[in-house]
CSV table of C-alpha atoms in Angstrom, one decimal:
chain,number,residue,atom,x,y,z
A,23,MET,CA,-27.8,-3.3,-30.7
A,24,PRO,CA,-26.9,-6.8,-31.9
A,25,GLU,CA,-29.6,-9.6,-32.2
A,26,PHE,CA,-29.2,-13.0,-30.6
A,27,ILE,CA,-28.8,-14.6,-34.1
A,28,ASP,CA,-25.8,-12.4,-34.7
A,29,THR,CA,-23.9,-14.3,-31.9
A,30,LEU,CA,-24.4,-17.7,-33.6
A,31,ASP,CA,-22.1,-19.6,-35.9
A,32,ASP,CA,-23.4,-21.2,-39.2
A,33,LEU,CA,-24.4,-24.5,-37.6
A,34,GLU,CA,-26.1,-22.7,-34.7
A,35,ARG,CA,-28.0,-20.4,-37.1
A,36,ASP,CA,-29.3,-23.5,-39.0
A,37,ARG,CA,-30.6,-24.9,-35.7
A,38,TYR,CA,-32.0,-21.5,-34.7
A,39,GLN,CA,-34.1,-21.5,-37.9
A,40,LYS,CA,-35.7,-24.7,-36.5
A,41,VAL,CA,-36.6,-22.8,-33.3
A,42,LEU,CA,-38.3,-20.2,-35.5
A,43,ARG,CA,-40.2,-22.8,-37.5
A,44,LEU,CA,-41.5,-24.5,-34.3
A,45,ARG,CA,-42.7,-21.1,-33.0
A,46,ALA,CA,-44.3,-20.4,-36.4
A,47,ARG,CA,-46.4,-23.6,-36.0
A,48,GLY,CA,-47.5,-22.5,-32.6
A,49,VAL,CA,-45.1,-25.0,-30.8
A,50,ASN,CA,-43.1,-23.6,-27.9
A,51,PRO,CA,-39.5,-25.0,-28.2
A,52,TYR,CA,-39.1,-24.4,-24.5
A,53,PRO,CA,-42.4,-25.3,-22.8
A,54,LEU,CA,-43.2,-24.5,-19.2
A,55,ARG,CA,-43.9,-28.0,-18.1
A,56,SER,CA,-43.0,-31.6,-18.8
A,57,LYS,CA,-44.4,-35.0,-17.9
A,58,ARG,CA,-42.8,-38.3,-17.0
A,59,THR,CA,-44.2,-41.5,-15.7
A,60,HIS,CA,-41.0,-43.4,-15.2
A,61,PRO,CA,-37.2,-42.7,-15.3
A,62,LEU,CA,-35.6,-44.8,-17.9
A,63,ALA,CA,-33.8,-47.1,-15.5
A,64,ASP,CA,-37.1,-47.8,-13.7
A,65,LEU,CA,-38.7,-48.9,-16.9
A,66,ARG,CA,-35.9,-51.4,-17.5
A,67,ALA,CA,-36.3,-52.7,-14.0
A,68,LEU,CA,-40.1,-53.1,-14.5
A,69,HIS,CA,-39.5,-55.1,-17.7
A,70,GLU,CA,-36.8,-57.3,-16.1
A,71,ARG,CA,-39.4,-58.2,-13.4
A,72,GLY,CA,-41.9,-59.1,-16.1
A,73,GLU,CA,-44.2,-56.2,-15.3
A,74,ASP,CA,-46.1,-54.3,-18.0
A,75,PRO,CA,-46.4,-50.6,-17.2
A,76,GLY,CA,-48.9,-49.9,-20.0
A,77,GLU,CA,-48.7,-46.5,-21.6
A,78,VAL,CA,-45.6,-44.6,-20.5
A,79,THR,CA,-44.2,-41.1,-20.9
A,80,VAL,CA,-40.4,-40.8,-21.0
A,81,VAL,CA,-38.1,-37.8,-21.3
A,82,GLY,CA,-34.5,-37.4,-22.3
A,83,ARG,CA,-31.9,-36.0,-24.6
A,84,ILE,CA,-31.6,-37.3,-28.1
A,85,THR,CA,-28.2,-38.9,-28.4
A,86,ALA,CA,-28.5,-41.0,-31.6
A,87,ASN,CA,-30.9,-41.6,-34.5
A,88,ARG,CA,-31.2,-44.0,-37.3
A,89,TRP,CA,-33.7,-43.1,-40.1
A,90,THR,CA,-34.9,-45.4,-42.8
A,91,GLY,CA,-37.8,-44.0,-44.8
A,92,LYS,CA,-41.0,-44.0,-42.8
A,93,ILE,CA,-39.5,-45.3,-39.5
A,94,THR,CA,-36.8,-43.9,-37.3
A,95,PHE,CA,-35.0,-45.3,-34.2
A,96,VAL,CA,-33.9,-42.7,-31.7
A,97,ASP,CA,-31.8,-43.1,-28.5
A,98,ILE,CA,-32.6,-40.9,-25.6
A,99,ARG,CA,-30.8,-40.6,-22.3
A,100,ASP,CA,-32.0,-39.2,-19.0
A,101,GLY,CA,-30.1,-39.0,-15.7
A,102,THR,CA,-30.7,-42.8,-15.1
A,103,GLY,CA,-29.9,-44.5,-18.4
A,104,ARG,CA,-30.7,-44.9,-22.1
A,105,MET,CA,-33.8,-46.0,-24.0
A,106,GLN,CA,-34.6,-46.6,-27.6
A,107,LEU,CA,-37.6,-44.9,-29.2
A,108,PHE,CA,-39.4,-46.3,-32.3
A,109,LEU,CA,-41.1,-43.6,-34.5
A,110,ARG,CA,-43.3,-44.7,-37.3
A,111,GLN,CA,-45.0,-42.4,-39.7
A,112,ASP,CA,-48.2,-44.5,-39.6
A,113,ASN,CA,-48.4,-44.0,-35.8
A,114,LEU,CA,-47.5,-40.3,-35.6
A,115,GLY,CA,-49.2,-39.1,-38.8
A,116,GLU,CA,-47.4,-37.9,-41.8
A,117,GLU,CA,-47.3,-34.2,-40.8
A,118,THR,CA,-45.9,-34.9,-37.3
A,119,TYR,CA,-43.4,-37.4,-38.6
A,120,LYS,CA,-42.2,-34.9,-41.3
A,121,HIS,CA,-41.7,-32.2,-38.7
A,122,PHE,CA,-39.8,-34.5,-36.5
A,123,LEU,CA,-37.3,-35.4,-39.2
A,124,LYS,CA,-37.0,-31.7,-40.2
A,125,ASP,CA,-36.8,-30.0,-36.8
A,126,TYR,CA,-35.5,-32.4,-34.2
A,127,ASP,CA,-31.7,-32.9,-33.7
A,128,LEU,CA,-29.2,-34.7,-31.6
A,129,GLY,CA,-29.0,-32.9,-28.3
A,130,ASP,CA,-32.7,-31.9,-28.1
A,131,PHE,CA,-34.6,-32.8,-25.0
A,132,VAL,CA,-37.9,-34.5,-25.9
A,133,GLN,CA,-41.0,-36.1,-24.2
A,134,ALA,CA,-42.4,-39.3,-25.8
A,135,THR,CA,-45.5,-41.2,-25.0
A,136,GLY,CA,-46.1,-44.8,-26.0
A,137,THR,CA,-45.9,-48.5,-25.0
A,138,LEU,CA,-43.0,-50.8,-24.5
A,139,PHE,CA,-41.9,-53.7,-26.8
A,140,VAL,CA,-38.7,-55.6,-27.4
A,141,THR,CA,-37.2,-55.6,-30.9
A,142,LYS,CA,-35.9,-58.7,-32.7
A,143,ALA,CA,-32.4,-57.6,-31.6
A,144,GLY,CA,-33.6,-57.8,-27.9
A,145,GLU,CA,-33.7,-54.0,-27.4
A,146,LEU,CA,-36.3,-52.6,-25.0
A,147,THR,CA,-38.0,-49.9,-27.0
A,148,VAL,CA,-40.9,-47.4,-26.7
A,149,THR,CA,-43.3,-47.3,-29.7
A,150,VAL,CA,-44.0,-43.6,-29.8
A,151,ALA,CA,-47.6,-42.4,-30.2
A,152,ASP,CA,-46.8,-38.8,-29.4
A,153,ILE,CA,-43.5,-36.8,-29.2
A,154,GLN,CA,-43.0,-33.2,-28.0
A,155,MET,CA,-40.0,-30.8,-27.9
A,156,LEU,CA,-39.0,-30.0,-24.3
A,157,SER,CA,-35.8,-28.0,-25.1
A,158,LYS,CA,-34.4,-27.2,-28.5
A,159,ALA,CA,-30.6,-27.4,-28.5
A,160,VAL,CA,-29.3,-24.5,-30.7
A,161,ALA,CA,-25.7,-25.6,-30.2
A,162,PRO,CA,-24.8,-29.1,-31.4
A,163,MET,CA,-23.4,-31.8,-29.2
A,164,PRO,CA,-19.6,-32.5,-29.5
A,165,GLU,CA,-19.0,-34.5,-32.7
A,166,LYS,CA,-18.1,-37.7,-31.0
A,167,PHE,CA,-20.8,-38.8,-28.6
A,168,HIS,CA,-18.4,-41.2,-26.8
A,169,GLY,CA,-16.1,-38.5,-25.5
A,170,LEU,CA,-14.3,-35.2,-25.5
A,171,THR,CA,-10.6,-35.7,-25.7
A,172,ASP,CA,-9.5,-32.1,-25.1
A,173,LYS,CA,-8.9,-31.8,-21.4
A,174,GLU,CA,-9.1,-28.0,-21.4
A,175,THR,CA,-12.5,-28.1,-23.0
A,176,ARG,CA,-13.7,-30.7,-20.6
A,177,TYR,CA,-12.8,-28.6,-17.6
A,178,ARG,CA,-13.9,-25.2,-19.0
A,179,GLN,CA,-17.2,-26.5,-20.4
A,180,ARG,CA,-17.9,-29.3,-17.9
A,181,TYR,CA,-21.5,-29.5,-19.1
A,182,LEU,CA,-20.3,-30.9,-22.4
A,183,ASP,CA,-18.0,-33.3,-20.6
A,184,LEU,CA,-20.9,-34.6,-18.5
A,185,MET,CA,-23.2,-34.6,-21.5
A,186,VAL,CA,-21.1,-37.0,-23.5
A,187,ASN,CA,-19.0,-39.0,-21.0
A,188,GLU,CA,-20.9,-41.5,-18.9
A,189,GLU,CA,-17.7,-42.4,-17.0
A,190,VAL,CA,-17.3,-38.8,-15.9
A,191,ARG,CA,-20.9,-38.7,-14.6
A,192,ALA,CA,-20.1,-42.0,-12.7
A,193,VAL,CA,-17.1,-40.3,-11.0
A,194,PHE,CA,-19.2,-37.5,-9.6
A,195,ARG,CA,-21.9,-39.9,-8.5
A,196,ALA,CA,-19.2,-41.8,-6.7
A,197,ARG,CA,-18.0,-38.6,-5.1
A,198,GLN,CA,-21.5,-37.9,-3.7
A,199,ARG,CA,-21.6,-41.5,-2.3
A,200,VAL,CA,-18.3,-40.8,-0.6
A,201,LEU,CA,-19.6,-37.6,1.0
A,202,THR,CA,-22.8,-39.3,2.0
A,203,ALA,CA,-20.9,-42.3,3.6
A,204,MET,CA,-18.5,-39.9,5.4
A,205,ARG,CA,-21.4,-37.9,6.9
A,206,ALA,CA,-23.4,-41.0,7.8
A,207,TYR,CA,-20.4,-42.5,9.7
A,208,LEU,CA,-19.7,-39.3,11.6
A,209,ASP,CA,-23.4,-38.7,12.4
A,210,ARG,CA,-23.8,-42.3,13.6
A,211,ASN,CA,-20.8,-41.9,15.9
A,212,GLY,CA,-22.1,-38.8,17.7
A,213,PHE,CA,-20.3,-36.1,15.7
A,214,ILE,CA,-22.4,-32.9,15.2
A,215,GLU,CA,-22.1,-31.2,11.8
A,216,VAL,CA,-21.5,-27.5,12.3
A,217,GLU,CA,-20.7,-24.5,10.1
A,218,THR,CA,-17.9,-22.1,10.8
A,219,PRO,CA,-17.0,-18.8,9.0
A,220,ALA,CA,-15.5,-18.9,5.5
A,221,LEU,CA,-14.6,-15.2,5.9
A,222,GLN,CA,-12.3,-14.8,8.9
A,223,PRO,CA,-10.6,-11.8,10.5
A,224,LEU,CA,-7.5,-14.1,11.1
A,225,TYR,CA,-6.6,-17.1,9.1
A,226,GLY,CA,-5.2,-20.2,10.8
A,227,GLY,CA,-5.2,-23.9,11.4
A,228,ALA,CA,-2.7,-24.7,8.6
A,229,LEU,CA,0.6,-23.5,7.2
A,230,ALA,CA,-0.6,-21.9,4.0
A,231,LYS,CA,-1.1,-18.5,2.2
A,232,PRO,CA,-4.6,-17.1,2.3
A,233,PHE,CA,-6.8,-15.2,-0.1
A,234,THR,CA,-7.5,-11.7,1.1
A,235,THR,CA,-10.6,-9.6,0.6
A,236,TYR,CA,-11.9,-6.3,1.9
A,237,HIS,CA,-15.2,-5.7,3.7
A,238,ASN,CA,-16.4,-2.2,2.7
A,239,GLU,CA,-18.9,-1.7,5.5
A,240,LEU,CA,-16.6,-3.0,8.3
A,241,GLU,CA,-13.6,-1.3,6.7
A,242,ARG,CA,-11.2,-4.2,7.3
A,243,ASN,CA,-9.4,-7.0,5.6
A,244,LEU,CA,-10.9,-10.5,5.8
A,245,TYR,CA,-9.4,-13.8,4.7
A,246,LEU,CA,-10.9,-16.8,3.1
A,247,ARG,CA,-10.4,-19.7,5.5
A,248,ILE,CA,-7.4,-22.0,4.9
A,249,ALA,CA,-8.7,-24.5,7.5
A,250,ASP,CA,-11.6,-24.9,9.9
A,251,GLU,CA,-9.5,-26.1,12.8
A,252,LEU,CA,-9.4,-23.2,15.3
A,253,TYR,CA,-13.1,-22.4,15.1
A,254,LEU,CA,-14.1,-26.1,15.5
A,255,LYS,CA,-11.9,-26.5,18.6
A,256,ARG,CA,-13.4,-23.4,20.2
A,257,LEU,CA,-16.7,-25.4,20.1
A,258,LEU,CA,-15.2,-28.1,22.3
A,259,VAL,CA,-14.3,-25.3,24.7
A,260,GLY,CA,-18.0,-24.5,24.6
A,261,MET,CA,-18.9,-28.1,25.7
A,262,PHE,CA,-19.7,-29.8,22.4
A,263,GLU,CA,-17.8,-33.1,22.6
A,264,ARG,CA,-17.7,-34.2,18.9
A,265,VAL,CA,-18.0,-31.9,15.9
A,266,TYR,CA,-17.3,-32.0,12.2
A,267,GLU,CA,-17.5,-29.8,9.2
A,268,ILE,CA,-17.3,-30.6,5.5
A,269,SER,CA,-16.5,-27.3,3.8
A,270,LYS,CA,-14.6,-25.4,1.1
A,271,ASP,CA,-11.2,-24.2,2.1
A,272,PHE,CA,-9.0,-21.8,0.1
A,273,ARG,CA,-5.3,-21.6,-0.2
A,274,ASN,CA,-3.5,-19.1,-2.4
A,275,GLU,CA,-0.9,-21.5,-3.6
A,276,GLY,CA,0.2,-23.5,-6.7
A,277,VAL,CA,-2.0,-25.7,-8.9
A,278,ASP,CA,-0.9,-29.2,-9.7
A,279,ALA,CA,-2.4,-32.8,-10.0
A,280,THR,CA,-3.3,-32.9,-6.3
A,281,HIS,CA,-3.7,-29.2,-5.4
A,282,LEU,CA,-6.3,-26.5,-6.2
A,283,PRO,CA,-6.8,-23.1,-4.6
A,284,GLU,CA,-10.4,-24.1,-3.7
A,285,PHE,CA,-10.9,-27.6,-2.3
A,286,THR,CA,-13.2,-29.6,0.0
A,287,MET,CA,-12.0,-30.7,3.5
A,288,MET,CA,-13.6,-32.7,6.3
A,289,GLU,CA,-12.4,-31.8,9.8
A,290,CYS,CA,-13.6,-33.5,12.9
A,291,TYR,CA,-12.7,-33.2,16.6
A,292,GLN,CA,-13.4,-35.6,19.5
A,293,ALA,CA,-13.1,-34.5,23.1
A,294,PHE,CA,-11.4,-37.0,25.4
A,295,GLY,CA,-9.8,-38.5,22.3
A,296,ASP,CA,-6.2,-38.7,21.0
A,297,LEU,CA,-4.1,-39.8,18.1
A,298,SER,CA,-5.2,-43.5,18.4
A,299,ASP,CA,-8.8,-42.6,18.3
A,300,MET,CA,-8.3,-40.6,15.1
A,301,MET,CA,-6.5,-43.6,13.6
A,302,LYS,CA,-9.7,-45.6,14.2
A,303,VAL,CA,-11.8,-42.9,12.6
A,304,VAL,CA,-9.6,-42.8,9.5
A,305,GLU,CA,-9.7,-46.6,9.1
A,306,ASP,CA,-13.5,-46.6,9.5
A,307,ILE,CA,-14.0,-43.7,7.1
A,308,PHE,CA,-11.8,-45.4,4.4
A,309,VAL,CA,-13.8,-48.6,4.8
A,310,GLU,CA,-17.2,-46.8,4.7
A,311,CYS,CA,-16.3,-44.6,1.7
A,312,ALA,CA,-14.6,-47.4,-0.3
A,313,MET,CA,-17.7,-49.6,0.1
A,314,ALA,CA,-19.9,-46.7,-1.0
A,315,ALA,CA,-17.8,-45.9,-4.0
A,316,GLN,CA,-16.6,-49.3,-5.1
A,317,GLY,CA,-18.5,-51.9,-3.1
A,318,LYS,CA,-15.2,-53.5,-2.0
A,319,LEU,CA,-12.0,-52.7,-0.1
A,320,GLN,CA,-9.6,-54.0,-2.8
A,321,ILE,CA,-9.1,-51.2,-5.3
A,322,THR,CA,-6.9,-50.3,-8.2
A,323,TYR,CA,-5.1,-46.9,-8.3
A,324,GLY,CA,-3.0,-46.5,-11.4
A,325,GLU,CA,-0.5,-49.4,-11.5
A,326,HIS,CA,-1.1,-50.3,-7.8
A,327,GLU,CA,-3.5,-52.8,-6.3
A,328,VAL,CA,-4.4,-51.5,-2.8
A,329,ASP,CA,-6.1,-53.3,0.0
A,330,LEU,CA,-7.9,-50.9,2.4
A,331,THR,CA,-8.7,-53.5,5.0
A,332,PRO,CA,-7.7,-52.3,8.5
A,333,PRO,CA,-5.6,-52.3,10.5
A,334,PHE,CA,-3.3,-49.9,8.5
A,335,ALA,CA,0.5,-50.1,8.9
A,336,ARG,CA,2.2,-47.6,11.3
A,337,VAL,CA,5.7,-46.2,10.9
A,338,ALA,CA,7.6,-43.4,12.6
A,339,MET,CA,8.9,-40.7,10.2
A,340,ARG,CA,12.4,-41.2,11.6
A,341,ASP,CA,12.4,-44.9,10.8
A,342,ALA,CA,10.9,-44.3,7.3
A,343,ILE,CA,13.6,-41.7,6.4
A,344,LEU,CA,16.4,-43.8,7.8
A,345,GLU,CA,15.3,-46.8,5.8
A,346,LYS,CA,15.1,-44.9,2.5
A,347,THR,CA,18.0,-42.4,2.8
A,348,GLY,CA,20.3,-43.7,5.6
A,349,ILE,CA,19.8,-40.4,7.5
A,350,ASP,CA,18.9,-40.6,11.2
A,351,ILE,CA,17.1,-37.3,11.8
A,352,TYR,CA,17.4,-37.9,15.6
A,353,VAL,CA,21.2,-37.8,15.2
A,354,ASP,CA,21.1,-34.9,12.7
A,355,ASP,CA,18.6,-33.1,14.8
A,356,SER,CA,19.6,-29.5,13.9
A,357,PHE,CA,19.2,-27.6,10.7
A,358,GLU,CA,22.9,-27.3,10.1
A,359,THR,CA,23.8,-31.0,10.7
A,360,LEU,CA,20.8,-32.3,8.7
A,361,ASN,CA,21.6,-30.0,5.8
A,362,ALA,CA,25.2,-31.1,5.8
A,363,ARG,CA,24.1,-34.8,5.9
A,364,ILE,CA,21.8,-34.2,2.9
A,365,GLU,CA,24.7,-32.7,1.0
A,366,GLU,CA,27.1,-35.5,2.0
A,367,LYS,CA,24.7,-38.1,0.6
A,368,ASN,CA,24.0,-36.1,-2.6
A,369,LEU,CA,20.3,-36.0,-2.0
A,370,ARG,CA,18.3,-33.5,-4.0
A,371,VAL,CA,16.2,-31.5,-1.6
A,372,GLU,CA,14.8,-28.0,-2.0
A,373,PRO,CA,16.2,-25.5,0.5
A,374,GLN,CA,14.1,-25.0,3.6
A,375,MET,CA,14.0,-22.6,6.6
A,376,ASN,CA,14.3,-24.9,9.6
A,377,TRP,CA,15.0,-28.4,10.7
A,378,GLY,CA,11.3,-29.4,10.7
A,379,LYS,CA,10.6,-28.3,7.2
A,380,LEU,CA,13.8,-29.9,6.0
A,381,VAL,CA,12.8,-33.2,7.6
A,382,GLU,CA,9.4,-32.9,5.9
A,383,LYS,CA,11.0,-32.2,2.5
A,384,VAL,CA,13.3,-35.2,2.8
A,385,PHE,CA,10.3,-37.4,3.7
A,386,SER,CA,8.1,-36.1,0.9
A,387,THR,CA,10.9,-36.5,-1.7
A,388,TYR,CA,12.3,-39.9,-0.8
A,389,VAL,CA,9.6,-41.7,1.3
A,390,GLU,CA,6.1,-40.6,0.4
A,391,PRO,CA,6.1,-42.0,-3.1
A,392,THR,CA,7.0,-45.5,-1.8
A,393,LEU,CA,4.1,-45.7,0.6
A,394,ILE,CA,1.6,-47.7,-1.4
A,395,ALA,CA,-0.3,-49.8,1.2
A,396,PRO,CA,-2.3,-47.6,3.7
A,397,THR,CA,0.2,-46.4,6.2
A,398,PHE,CA,0.0,-44.0,9.2
A,399,VAL,CA,3.3,-42.0,9.5
A,400,ILE,CA,3.7,-40.8,13.0
A,401,ASP,CA,6.1,-38.5,15.0
A,402,PHE,CA,6.2,-35.3,12.8
A,403,PRO,CA,8.6,-32.5,13.8
A,404,THR,CA,7.1,-30.2,16.4
A,405,GLU,CA,8.4,-27.2,14.4
A,406,ILE,CA,5.8,-27.9,11.6
A,407,SER,CA,3.0,-29.1,13.9
A,408,PRO,CA,2.1,-25.9,15.9
A,409,PHE,CA,-1.3,-27.3,17.1
A,410,ALA,CA,-0.2,-30.8,18.2
A,411,LYS,CA,1.0,-31.9,21.6
A,412,LYS,CA,4.7,-32.8,21.9
A,413,LYS,CA,5.5,-36.5,22.2
A,414,PRO,CA,6.2,-37.4,25.8
A,415,GLY,CA,9.9,-37.9,26.3
A,416,ASP,CA,10.9,-36.2,23.0
A,417,ALA,CA,9.9,-32.6,22.4
A,418,ARG,CA,11.5,-32.6,18.9
A,419,VAL,CA,8.4,-34.5,17.6
A,420,ALA,CA,4.7,-34.2,18.0
A,421,GLU,CA,1.7,-36.5,18.5
A,422,ARG,CA,0.7,-36.2,14.8
A,423,PHE,CA,0.1,-38.6,12.0
A,424,GLU,CA,-0.6,-38.4,8.3
A,425,ILE,CA,-2.3,-41.2,6.3
A,426,TYR,CA,-0.6,-42.3,3.1
A,427,VAL,CA,-2.0,-44.5,0.3
A,428,ALA,CA,-0.6,-45.2,-3.2
A,429,GLY,CA,2.2,-42.6,-2.7
A,430,ALA,CA,0.0,-39.7,-1.6
A,431,GLU,CA,-1.3,-38.1,1.6
A,432,TYR,CA,-5.0,-38.3,2.5
A,433,GLY,CA,-5.3,-37.0,6.0
A,434,ASN,CA,-3.6,-35.2,8.9
A,435,ALA,CA,-4.4,-35.7,12.6
A,436,PHE,CA,-3.1,-34.6,16.0
A,437,THR,CA,-3.5,-35.1,19.7
A,438,GLU,CA,-4.5,-31.5,20.0
A,439,LEU,CA,-2.5,-29.0,21.9
A,440,ASN,CA,-4.6,-27.7,24.8
A,441,ASP,CA,-2.0,-26.0,27.0
A,442,PRO,CA,-2.6,-22.2,26.5
A,443,GLU,CA,1.0,-21.3,27.5
A,444,ASP,CA,2.5,-23.8,25.1
A,445,GLN,CA,0.2,-22.7,22.3
A,446,TRP,CA,1.1,-19.1,22.9
A,447,GLN,CA,4.8,-20.0,22.7
A,448,ARG,CA,4.2,-21.9,19.4
A,449,PHE,CA,2.4,-18.8,18.0
A,450,MET,CA,5.4,-16.7,19.0
A,451,GLU,CA,7.8,-19.1,17.2
A,452,GLN,CA,5.6,-18.8,14.1
A,453,GLN,CA,5.9,-15.1,14.3
A,454,THR,CA,9.7,-15.5,14.3
A,455,ASN,CA,9.4,-17.7,11.2
A,456,ARG,CA,7.2,-15.1,9.5
A,457,ALA,CA,9.7,-12.4,10.3
A,458,ARG,CA,12.4,-14.5,8.6
A,459,GLY,CA,10.3,-14.7,5.4
A,460,ASP,CA,8.0,-17.7,6.0
A,461,ALA,CA,4.8,-16.5,4.3
A,462,GLU,CA,3.0,-19.6,5.4
A,463,ALA,CA,3.6,-19.2,9.1
A,464,GLN,CA,0.7,-18.8,11.5
A,465,GLN,CA,-0.5,-15.5,12.6
A,466,MET,CA,-0.9,-14.8,16.4
A,467,ASP,CA,-4.5,-15.6,17.3
A,468,ASP,CA,-5.0,-14.1,20.8
A,469,ASP,CA,-8.7,-15.1,20.9
A,470,TYR,CA,-7.9,-18.7,20.3
A,471,VAL,CA,-5.3,-18.6,23.1
A,472,GLN,CA,-8.0,-17.0,25.3
A,473,ALA,CA,-10.4,-19.8,24.5
A,474,LEU,CA,-7.7,-22.3,25.6
A,475,LYS,CA,-7.3,-20.5,28.9
A,476,HIS,CA,-10.9,-21.5,29.6
A,477,GLY,CA,-10.0,-25.1,29.1
A,478,LEU,CA,-10.0,-27.3,26.0
A,479,PRO,CA,-10.5,-31.0,27.0
A,480,PRO,CA,-8.0,-33.6,25.8
A,481,THR,CA,-8.9,-33.8,22.1
A,482,GLY,CA,-8.1,-35.8,19.0
A,483,GLY,CA,-8.5,-33.9,15.7
A,484,LEU,CA,-8.5,-35.0,12.0
A,485,GLY,CA,-8.6,-33.3,8.6
A,486,MET,CA,-9.2,-35.3,5.4
A,487,GLY,CA,-9.2,-34.1,1.8
A,488,VAL,CA,-12.4,-35.1,0.2
A,489,ASP,CA,-11.2,-34.4,-3.3
A,490,ARG,CA,-8.1,-36.6,-2.9
A,491,LEU,CA,-10.1,-39.4,-1.3
A,492,THR,CA,-12.4,-39.3,-4.2
A,493,MET,CA,-9.5,-39.5,-6.6
A,494,LEU,CA,-8.2,-42.6,-4.9
A,495,LEU,CA,-11.6,-44.3,-4.8
A,496,THR,CA,-12.4,-43.5,-8.5
A,497,ASN,CA,-8.9,-44.1,-9.9
A,498,GLN,CA,-8.5,-40.5,-11.1
A,499,HIS,CA,-5.0,-39.0,-11.2
A,500,SER,CA,-5.8,-35.3,-11.4
A,501,ILE,CA,-7.8,-33.4,-8.8
A,502,ARG,CA,-9.5,-31.5,-11.7
A,503,ASP,CA,-11.2,-34.8,-12.6
A,504,VAL,CA,-13.1,-35.0,-9.3
A,505,VAL,CA,-14.0,-31.3,-9.0
A,506,LEU,CA,-16.9,-30.2,-11.2
A,507,TYR,CA,-15.6,-26.7,-11.9
A,508,PRO,CA,-11.8,-26.5,-11.2
A,509,GLN,CA,-10.0,-23.2,-11.3
A,510,LEU,CA,-7.9,-22.9,-14.5
A,511,ARG,CA,-5.3,-20.6,-15.8
A,512,ASN,CA,-6.5,-17.9,-18.2
């Protein structure tokens, strides 16, 4: 059987010898307990207020050292900031100081006790009277403390990315502030946070391919949810008026700059609400989250300066497509005529199965990239909106909007369909699409139709991608940069 040391490279073996030396001196390189009187940021705040904390004990990872004979300056970092340590042989004793120089490395976690002073260079520093090892790092830190440049390593070994890149840690702190602000807004406005199944006997609530698994005891297939929608709306049938869930959803689809198979979604539903109510919710959430992440509503995203101050612009999908392509989808309102018009105008659009999907593809190709200021796009084709009410006076389109900012979509909302007969018919149409080869078409959900038979109140519903919103508010251009552990190819 191999020994642990056999798994180490040369540099790691050298560091492991230091572990053995520490143990030989009776020092545990991984002690059970640690002590800290102040996080490093708190010490700086005390100093700035002119307060003397007296003797302090600080902890952190060694990130830099500068040795000159009998004195050494060391930088440590904890989760709140950086602090310089001043180690002098006369203070520590010759033996302790010698062991520090020999056995302590960059990357080690240490505990240091001493008092504060300010160097001639103006650096707040702890004069160390005692230093202890808290965790000996056998593997070295990346060579350049100020950053990993290899993207693949950053994602696969996120701990190294976080260790050496402060700006990356700042992105994920901002993500948490976004989540906290979103929850606080919904809680404050009477929405109840709930939990619905991640494993579902039927998947639904979105047009997407699911992940399938098998339950041995129940002897049946189950699906990882692609959306929370249908379970959340059942709760409104059960007399909750406002509910929301922030959860992981899963879609067995492609991976690109804005899509991952596992992602975080917020969905909320408001009884006795409609599309206009959901627009207000979207505007409010953008404001709350932008202030939490950036402290302002004027943000930079790539080359764009974006103002998130409400009210947001509103445009019908028909008008937006007409302006950018010259095609009137209400004139070319069949698959055949729209397809012919696209060919006539030499537009490059991927083949689609029906009129609604073709409209959507024209929009996403020629309009979506141009929507920089926050914009609600309304009146989506009913064919691709199976859970939205039809627009009064025009059954071709539904009471649905998506919110676009900086050329990307950040949320999707409906005036929810609550007519059980209409919903049943929509499910049947989806079955037809599935039979024609549409792998993303909805399955028939008889239990959901049964729930609607008992009465779903007029309802407004909204889904927002938390990952994409974080991308926008932290100026990140890959979803992998706002997800701690993104799925990657082998």
